[in-house]
Amino acid sequence: MKNKKESIKLIEKLLINIGEDVTRAGLVDTPKRCVNMYEELLSQTGVDPKYEINTFFESENEEAILVKDIQFYSLCEHHMLPFYGVCHIAYVPSNKKITGLSKLARLVESSSRRLQIQEDMTLMIANALEEQLSPKGVYVIIEAEHMCMAMRGIKKIGSKTVTSKKTGIFLEDKDLVKDIEYKIKL
Ligand SMILES: [Zn+2]
């Protein structure tokens, strides 16, 4: 984060404007903690997550690979409130090119640590896989709960937003899509 000292002052100012006494014991270190927290939660701002896909292997098995229920936490760009849930990633390799399974989890992690909307995060993950693996197709699904819908506004607790992005073979092969969705239990 640029200019941490100034950021701490700005959070302090925000607390004062809310009507808080920033000298009371519980709040003395809050601006600093808050800035450190944003630094951690938004650490991948401006970083292209595709570089997490940086090891490549060969496999004779060219069937779809699915890693499901990859947990993540992100912040929505409209309210800076958390949205969180799971991401499922499926891809069908091309030219025997695959990546490590943990790299898919790292891709989700990097994609989540920034201000955004769920729709764009889904696209970002699909694009990264397309660029790094040139697969026959990818199918990315994110299921998330948005605190901005649960805590404020419409106050719908427990509702889930599901977004997806399909490319290549997943746009054509309905049986393959069904098979992946069955495995995810969508
Ligand atoms: Zn929001």
PDB file of C-alpha atoms and ligand atoms in Angstrom:
ATOM      1  CA  MET A   1       0.000   0.000   0.000  1.00  0.00           C
ATOM      2  CA  LYS A   2       1.218   3.496  -0.873  1.00  0.00           C
ATOM      3  CA  ASN A   3       1.488   6.093   1.878  1.00  0.00           C
ATOM      4  CA  LYS A   4       0.506   3.979   4.877  1.00  0.00           C
ATOM      5  CA  LYS A   5       0.866   6.834   7.369  1.00  0.00           C
ATOM      6  CA  GLU A   6      -1.592   8.978   5.443  1.00  0.00           C
ATOM      7  CA  SER A   7      -4.005   6.047   5.149  1.00  0.00           C
ATOM      8  CA  ILE A   8      -3.945   5.541   8.931  1.00  0.00           C
ATOM      9  CA  LYS A   9      -4.772   9.253   9.390  1.00  0.00           C
ATOM     10  CA  LEU A  10      -7.664   8.955   6.938  1.00  0.00           C
ATOM     11  CA  ILE A  11      -9.201   6.020   8.823  1.00  0.00           C
ATOM     12  CA  GLU A  12      -8.820   8.020  12.037  1.00  0.00           C
ATOM     13  CA  LYS A  13     -10.619  10.926  10.363  1.00  0.00           C
ATOM     14  CA  LEU A  14     -13.390   8.615   9.202  1.00  0.00           C
ATOM     15  CA  LEU A  15     -13.875   7.355  12.783  1.00  0.00           C
ATOM     16  CA  ILE A  16     -14.056  10.952  14.036  1.00  0.00           C
ATOM     17  CA  ASN A  17     -16.619  11.809  11.349  1.00  0.00           C
ATOM     18  CA  ILE A  18     -18.674   8.776  12.401  1.00  0.00           C
ATOM     19  CA  GLY A  19     -18.770  10.352  15.883  1.00  0.00           C
ATOM     20  CA  GLU A  20     -16.207   8.151  17.599  1.00  0.00           C
ATOM     21  CA  ASP A  21     -13.704   9.078  20.268  1.00  0.00           C
ATOM     22  CA  VAL A  22     -10.477   7.863  18.669  1.00  0.00           C
ATOM     23  CA  THR A  23      -8.577   8.220  21.946  1.00  0.00           C
ATOM     24  CA  ARG A  24     -10.584   5.548  23.773  1.00  0.00           C
ATOM     25  CA  ALA A  25      -8.670   2.364  24.560  1.00  0.00           C
ATOM     26  CA  GLY A  26     -10.436   0.088  22.086  1.00  0.00           C
ATOM     27  CA  LEU A  27      -9.890   2.421  19.155  1.00  0.00           C
ATOM     28  CA  VAL A  28      -6.355   3.722  19.707  1.00  0.00           C
ATOM     29  CA  ASP A  29      -4.747   1.201  17.367  1.00  0.00           C
ATOM     30  CA  THR A  30      -7.772   0.591  15.150  1.00  0.00           C
ATOM     31  CA  PRO A  31      -6.711   2.858  12.252  1.00  0.00           C
ATOM     32  CA  LYS A  32      -3.347   1.074  12.033  1.00  0.00           C
ATOM     33  CA  ARG A  33      -4.929  -2.374  12.320  1.00  0.00           C
ATOM     34  CA  CYS A  34      -7.484  -1.433   9.695  1.00  0.00           C
ATOM     35  CA  VAL A  35      -4.833  -0.275   7.207  1.00  0.00           C
ATOM     36  CA  ASN A  36      -2.787  -3.439   7.812  1.00  0.00           C
ATOM     37  CA  MET A  37      -5.925  -5.474   7.219  1.00  0.00           C
ATOM     38  CA  TYR A  38      -6.654  -3.775   3.895  1.00  0.00           C
ATOM     39  CA  GLU A  39      -3.046  -4.267   2.896  1.00  0.00           C
ATOM     40  CA  GLU A  40      -3.462  -8.006   3.484  1.00  0.00           C
ATOM     41  CA  LEU A  41      -6.948  -8.391   1.987  1.00  0.00           C
ATOM     42  CA  LEU A  42      -6.130  -6.315  -1.101  1.00  0.00           C
ATOM     43  CA  SER A  43      -2.514  -7.397  -1.552  1.00  0.00           C
ATOM     44  CA  GLN A  44      -2.999  -8.486  -5.180  1.00  0.00           C
ATOM     45  CA  THR A  45      -4.361  -5.145  -6.413  1.00  0.00           C
ATOM     46  CA  GLY A  46      -2.950  -4.536  -9.887  1.00  0.00           C
ATOM     47  CA  VAL A  47      -1.298  -7.980 -10.033  1.00  0.00           C
ATOM     48  CA  ASP A  48      -2.197 -10.280 -12.919  1.00  0.00           C
ATOM     49  CA  PRO A  49      -3.207 -13.579 -11.261  1.00  0.00           C
ATOM     50  CA  LYS A  50      -2.260 -15.628 -14.333  1.00  0.00           C
ATOM     51  CA  TYR A  51       1.370 -15.749 -13.153  1.00  0.00           C
ATOM     52  CA  GLU A  52       0.271 -18.131 -10.382  1.00  0.00           C
ATOM     53  CA  ILE A  53      -0.023 -20.725 -13.153  1.00  0.00           C
ATOM     54  CA  ASN A  54       3.734 -21.082 -13.513  1.00  0.00           C
ATOM     55  CA  THR A  55       4.479 -24.808 -13.490  1.00  0.00           C
ATOM     56  CA  PHE A  56       3.502 -27.114 -16.288  1.00  0.00           C
ATOM     57  CA  PHE A  57       3.407 -30.879 -16.588  1.00  0.00           C
ATOM     58  CA  GLU A  58       2.494 -33.424 -19.224  1.00  0.00           C
ATOM     59  CA  SER A  59      -0.293 -35.944 -18.899  1.00  0.00           C
ATOM     60  CA  GLU A  60      -1.576 -38.568 -21.320  1.00  0.00           C
ATOM     61  CA  ASN A  61      -4.984 -38.201 -19.675  1.00  0.00           C
ATOM     62  CA  GLU A  62      -6.803 -35.526 -21.631  1.00  0.00           C
ATOM     63  CA  GLU A  63     -10.106 -35.739 -19.773  1.00  0.00           C
ATOM     64  CA  ALA A  64     -11.502 -32.822 -17.779  1.00  0.00           C
ATOM     65  CA  ILE A  65      -9.733 -31.901 -14.540  1.00  0.00           C
ATOM     66  CA  LEU A  66     -11.964 -30.465 -11.841  1.00  0.00           C
ATOM     67  CA  VAL A  67     -10.899 -28.848  -8.578  1.00  0.00           C
ATOM     68  CA  LYS A  68     -14.003 -27.960  -6.621  1.00  0.00           C
ATOM     69  CA  ASP A  69     -14.838 -26.075  -3.424  1.00  0.00           C
ATOM     70  CA  ILE A  70     -11.777 -23.796  -3.430  1.00  0.00           C
ATOM     71  CA  GLN A  71     -12.632 -21.392  -0.615  1.00  0.00           C
ATOM     72  CA  PHE A  72     -12.024 -17.674  -0.963  1.00  0.00           C
ATOM     73  CA  TYR A  73     -12.738 -14.296   0.621  1.00  0.00           C
ATOM     74  CA  SER A  74     -12.888 -11.100  -1.392  1.00  0.00           C
ATOM     75  CA  LEU A  75     -14.230  -7.549  -1.032  1.00  0.00           C
ATOM     76  CA  CYS A  76     -16.894  -6.078  -3.296  1.00  0.00           C
ATOM     77  CA  GLU A  77     -15.861  -2.895  -5.036  1.00  0.00           C
ATOM     78  CA  HIS A  78     -19.237  -1.242  -4.435  1.00  0.00           C
ATOM     79  CA  HIS A  79     -19.230  -1.369  -0.616  1.00  0.00           C
ATOM     80  CA  MET A  80     -15.815  -2.769   0.381  1.00  0.00           C
ATOM     81  CA  LEU A  81     -17.713  -5.486   2.237  1.00  0.00           C
ATOM     82  CA  PRO A  82     -16.776  -9.170   2.024  1.00  0.00           C
ATOM     83  CA  PHE A  83     -18.167 -11.637  -0.416  1.00  0.00           C
ATOM     84  CA  TYR A  84     -17.018 -15.172   0.105  1.00  0.00           C
ATOM     85  CA  GLY A  85     -17.689 -18.714  -0.912  1.00  0.00           C
ATOM     86  CA  VAL A  86     -16.248 -21.356  -3.181  1.00  0.00           C
ATOM     87  CA  CYS A  87     -14.838 -21.510  -6.660  1.00  0.00           C
ATOM     88  CA  HIS A  88     -14.921 -24.597  -8.882  1.00  0.00           C
ATOM     89  CA  ILE A  89     -12.488 -24.834 -11.766  1.00  0.00           C
ATOM     90  CA  ALA A  90     -12.668 -27.392 -14.578  1.00  0.00           C
ATOM     91  CA  TYR A  91     -10.523 -27.503 -17.687  1.00  0.00           C
ATOM     92  CA  VAL A  92      -9.830 -29.922 -20.490  1.00  0.00           C
ATOM     93  CA  PRO A  93      -6.129 -29.939 -21.328  1.00  0.00           C
ATOM     94  CA  SER A  94      -4.776 -29.526 -24.799  1.00  0.00           C
ATOM     95  CA  ASN A  95      -1.446 -30.877 -26.102  1.00  0.00           C
ATOM     96  CA  LYS A  96      -1.103 -32.813 -22.800  1.00  0.00           C
ATOM     97  CA  LYS A  97      -0.402 -29.499 -20.994  1.00  0.00           C
ATOM     98  CA  ILE A  98      -1.570 -29.423 -17.380  1.00  0.00           C
ATOM     99  CA  THR A  99      -0.611 -27.439 -14.278  1.00  0.00           C
ATOM    100  CA  GLY A 100      -0.273 -28.379 -10.606  1.00  0.00           C
ATOM    101  CA  LEU A 101      -3.546 -28.654  -8.707  1.00  0.00           C
ATOM    102  CA  SER A 102      -2.353 -26.257  -6.012  1.00  0.00           C
ATOM    103  CA  LYS A 103      -1.744 -23.647  -8.721  1.00  0.00           C
ATOM    104  CA  LEU A 104      -5.492 -23.511  -9.305  1.00  0.00           C
ATOM    105  CA  ALA A 105      -6.028 -22.742  -5.623  1.00  0.00           C
ATOM    106  CA  ARG A 106      -3.298 -20.081  -5.834  1.00  0.00           C
ATOM    107  CA  LEU A 107      -5.012 -18.575  -8.859  1.00  0.00           C
ATOM    108  CA  VAL A 108      -8.263 -18.250  -6.892  1.00  0.00           C
ATOM    109  CA  GLU A 109      -6.397 -16.784  -3.925  1.00  0.00           C
ATOM    110  CA  SER A 110      -4.634 -14.152  -6.050  1.00  0.00           C
ATOM    111  CA  SER A 111      -7.829 -13.294  -7.905  1.00  0.00           C
ATOM    112  CA  SER A 112      -9.712 -12.789  -4.656  1.00  0.00           C
ATOM    113  CA  ARG A 113      -7.313 -10.336  -2.969  1.00  0.00           C
ATOM    114  CA  ARG A 114      -8.582  -7.168  -4.650  1.00  0.00           C
ATOM    115  CA  LEU A 115     -11.673  -4.957  -4.888  1.00  0.00           C
ATOM    116  CA  GLN A 116     -13.998  -6.307  -7.555  1.00  0.00           C
ATOM    117  CA  ILE A 117     -17.332  -7.830  -8.400  1.00  0.00           C
ATOM    118  CA  GLN A 118     -17.928 -11.587  -8.498  1.00  0.00           C
ATOM    119  CA  GLU A 119     -18.687 -11.527 -12.232  1.00  0.00           C
ATOM    120  CA  ASP A 120     -15.243 -10.093 -13.030  1.00  0.00           C
ATOM    121  CA  MET A 121     -13.432 -12.463 -10.668  1.00  0.00           C
ATOM    122  CA  THR A 122     -15.000 -15.396 -12.534  1.00  0.00           C
ATOM    123  CA  LEU A 123     -13.814 -13.989 -15.846  1.00  0.00           C
ATOM    124  CA  MET A 124     -10.341 -13.224 -14.498  1.00  0.00           C
ATOM    125  CA  ILE A 125      -9.831 -16.856 -13.460  1.00  0.00           C
ATOM    126  CA  ALA A 126     -11.100 -18.203 -16.793  1.00  0.00           C
ATOM    127  CA  ASN A 127      -8.885 -15.806 -18.761  1.00  0.00           C
ATOM    128  CA  ALA A 128      -5.784 -16.726 -16.735  1.00  0.00           C
ATOM    129  CA  LEU A 129      -6.315 -20.434 -17.488  1.00  0.00           C
ATOM    130  CA  GLU A 130      -6.933 -19.710 -21.159  1.00  0.00           C
ATOM    131  CA  GLU A 131      -3.748 -17.665 -21.459  1.00  0.00           C
ATOM    132  CA  GLN A 132      -1.439 -19.976 -19.523  1.00  0.00           C
ATOM    133  CA  LEU A 133      -2.694 -23.423 -20.582  1.00  0.00           C
ATOM    134  CA  SER A 134      -4.446 -22.860 -23.938  1.00  0.00           C
ATOM    135  CA  PRO A 135      -6.806 -25.695 -22.956  1.00  0.00           C
ATOM    136  CA  LYS A 136      -9.627 -27.170 -25.031  1.00  0.00           C
ATOM    137  CA  GLY A 137     -11.920 -25.312 -22.670  1.00  0.00           C
ATOM    138  CA  VAL A 138     -12.460 -24.028 -19.139  1.00  0.00           C
ATOM    139  CA  TYR A 139     -15.526 -23.911 -16.908  1.00  0.00           C
ATOM    140  CA  VAL A 140     -15.278 -21.671 -13.848  1.00  0.00           C
ATOM    141  CA  ILE A 141     -18.118 -21.403 -11.329  1.00  0.00           C
ATOM    142  CA  ILE A 142     -18.221 -19.190  -8.235  1.00  0.00           C
ATOM    143  CA  GLU A 143     -20.856 -19.500  -5.518  1.00  0.00           C
ATOM    144  CA  ALA A 144     -20.712 -16.678  -2.987  1.00  0.00           C
ATOM    145  CA  GLU A 145     -22.569 -14.867  -0.275  1.00  0.00           C
ATOM    146  CA  HIS A 146     -22.360 -11.077  -0.305  1.00  0.00           C
ATOM    147  CA  MET A 147     -22.287  -9.234   2.997  1.00  0.00           C
ATOM    148  CA  CYS A 148     -23.592  -6.107   1.241  1.00  0.00           C
ATOM    149  CA  MET A 149     -26.804  -8.065   0.585  1.00  0.00           C
ATOM    150  CA  ALA A 150     -26.938  -9.708   4.027  1.00  0.00           C
ATOM    151  CA  MET A 151     -25.971  -6.852   6.390  1.00  0.00           C
ATOM    152  CA  ARG A 152     -27.420  -3.836   4.625  1.00  0.00           C
ATOM    153  CA  GLY A 153     -29.905  -2.881   1.892  1.00  0.00           C
ATOM    154  CA  ILE A 154     -32.164  -5.798   1.091  1.00  0.00           C
ATOM    155  CA  LYS A 155     -30.840  -7.851   4.105  1.00  0.00           C
ATOM    156  CA  LYS A 156     -31.182 -11.258   2.496  1.00  0.00           C
ATOM    157  CA  ILE A 157     -29.111 -13.580   4.641  1.00  0.00           C
ATOM    158  CA  GLY A 158     -28.050 -16.876   3.090  1.00  0.00           C
ATOM    159  CA  SER A 159     -28.794 -16.039  -0.535  1.00  0.00           C
ATOM    160  CA  LYS A 160     -26.064 -17.135  -2.883  1.00  0.00           C
ATOM    161  CA  THR A 161     -24.921 -15.631  -6.128  1.00  0.00           C
ATOM    162  CA  VAL A 162     -23.671 -18.092  -8.736  1.00  0.00           C
ATOM    163  CA  THR A 163     -21.574 -16.875 -11.656  1.00  0.00           C
ATOM    164  CA  SER A 164     -19.858 -18.891 -14.339  1.00  0.00           C
ATOM    165  CA  LYS A 165     -17.703 -18.653 -17.422  1.00  0.00           C
ATOM    166  CA  LYS A 166     -17.407 -21.361 -20.054  1.00  0.00           C
ATOM    167  CA  THR A 167     -15.018 -21.412 -22.985  1.00  0.00           C
ATOM    168  CA  GLY A 168     -14.201 -23.768 -25.862  1.00  0.00           C
ATOM    169  CA  ILE A 169     -15.440 -27.334 -25.562  1.00  0.00           C
ATOM    170  CA  PHE A 170     -17.690 -26.456 -22.592  1.00  0.00           C
ATOM    171  CA  LEU A 171     -19.772 -24.266 -24.902  1.00  0.00           C
ATOM    172  CA  GLU A 172     -20.436 -27.216 -27.221  1.00  0.00           C
ATOM    173  CA  ASP A 173     -20.391 -30.436 -25.213  1.00  0.00           C
ATOM    174  CA  LYS A 174     -23.542 -30.478 -23.077  1.00  0.00           C
ATOM    175  CA  ASP A 175     -22.781 -33.947 -21.649  1.00  0.00           C
ATOM    176  CA  LEU A 176     -19.391 -32.752 -20.440  1.00  0.00           C
ATOM    177  CA  VAL A 177     -21.010 -29.738 -18.757  1.00  0.00           C
ATOM    178  CA  LYS A 178     -23.594 -32.034 -17.131  1.00  0.00           C
ATOM    179  CA  ASP A 179     -20.856 -34.384 -15.915  1.00  0.00           C
ATOM    180  CA  ILE A 180     -18.921 -31.500 -14.306  1.00  0.00           C
ATOM    181  CA  GLU A 181     -22.080 -30.068 -12.718  1.00  0.00           C
ATOM    182  CA  TYR A 182     -22.967 -33.528 -11.379  1.00  0.00           C
ATOM    183  CA  LYS A 183     -19.499 -33.833  -9.819  1.00  0.00           C
ATOM    184  CA  ILE A 184     -19.857 -30.391  -8.241  1.00  0.00           C
ATOM    185  CA  LYS A 185     -23.451 -31.234  -7.220  1.00  0.00           C
ATOM    186  CA  LEU A 186     -24.707 -27.923  -8.476  1.00  0.00           C
TER     187      LEU A 186
HETATM  188 ZN    ZN B   1     -21.406  -4.802  -2.509  1.00  0.00          ZN
END
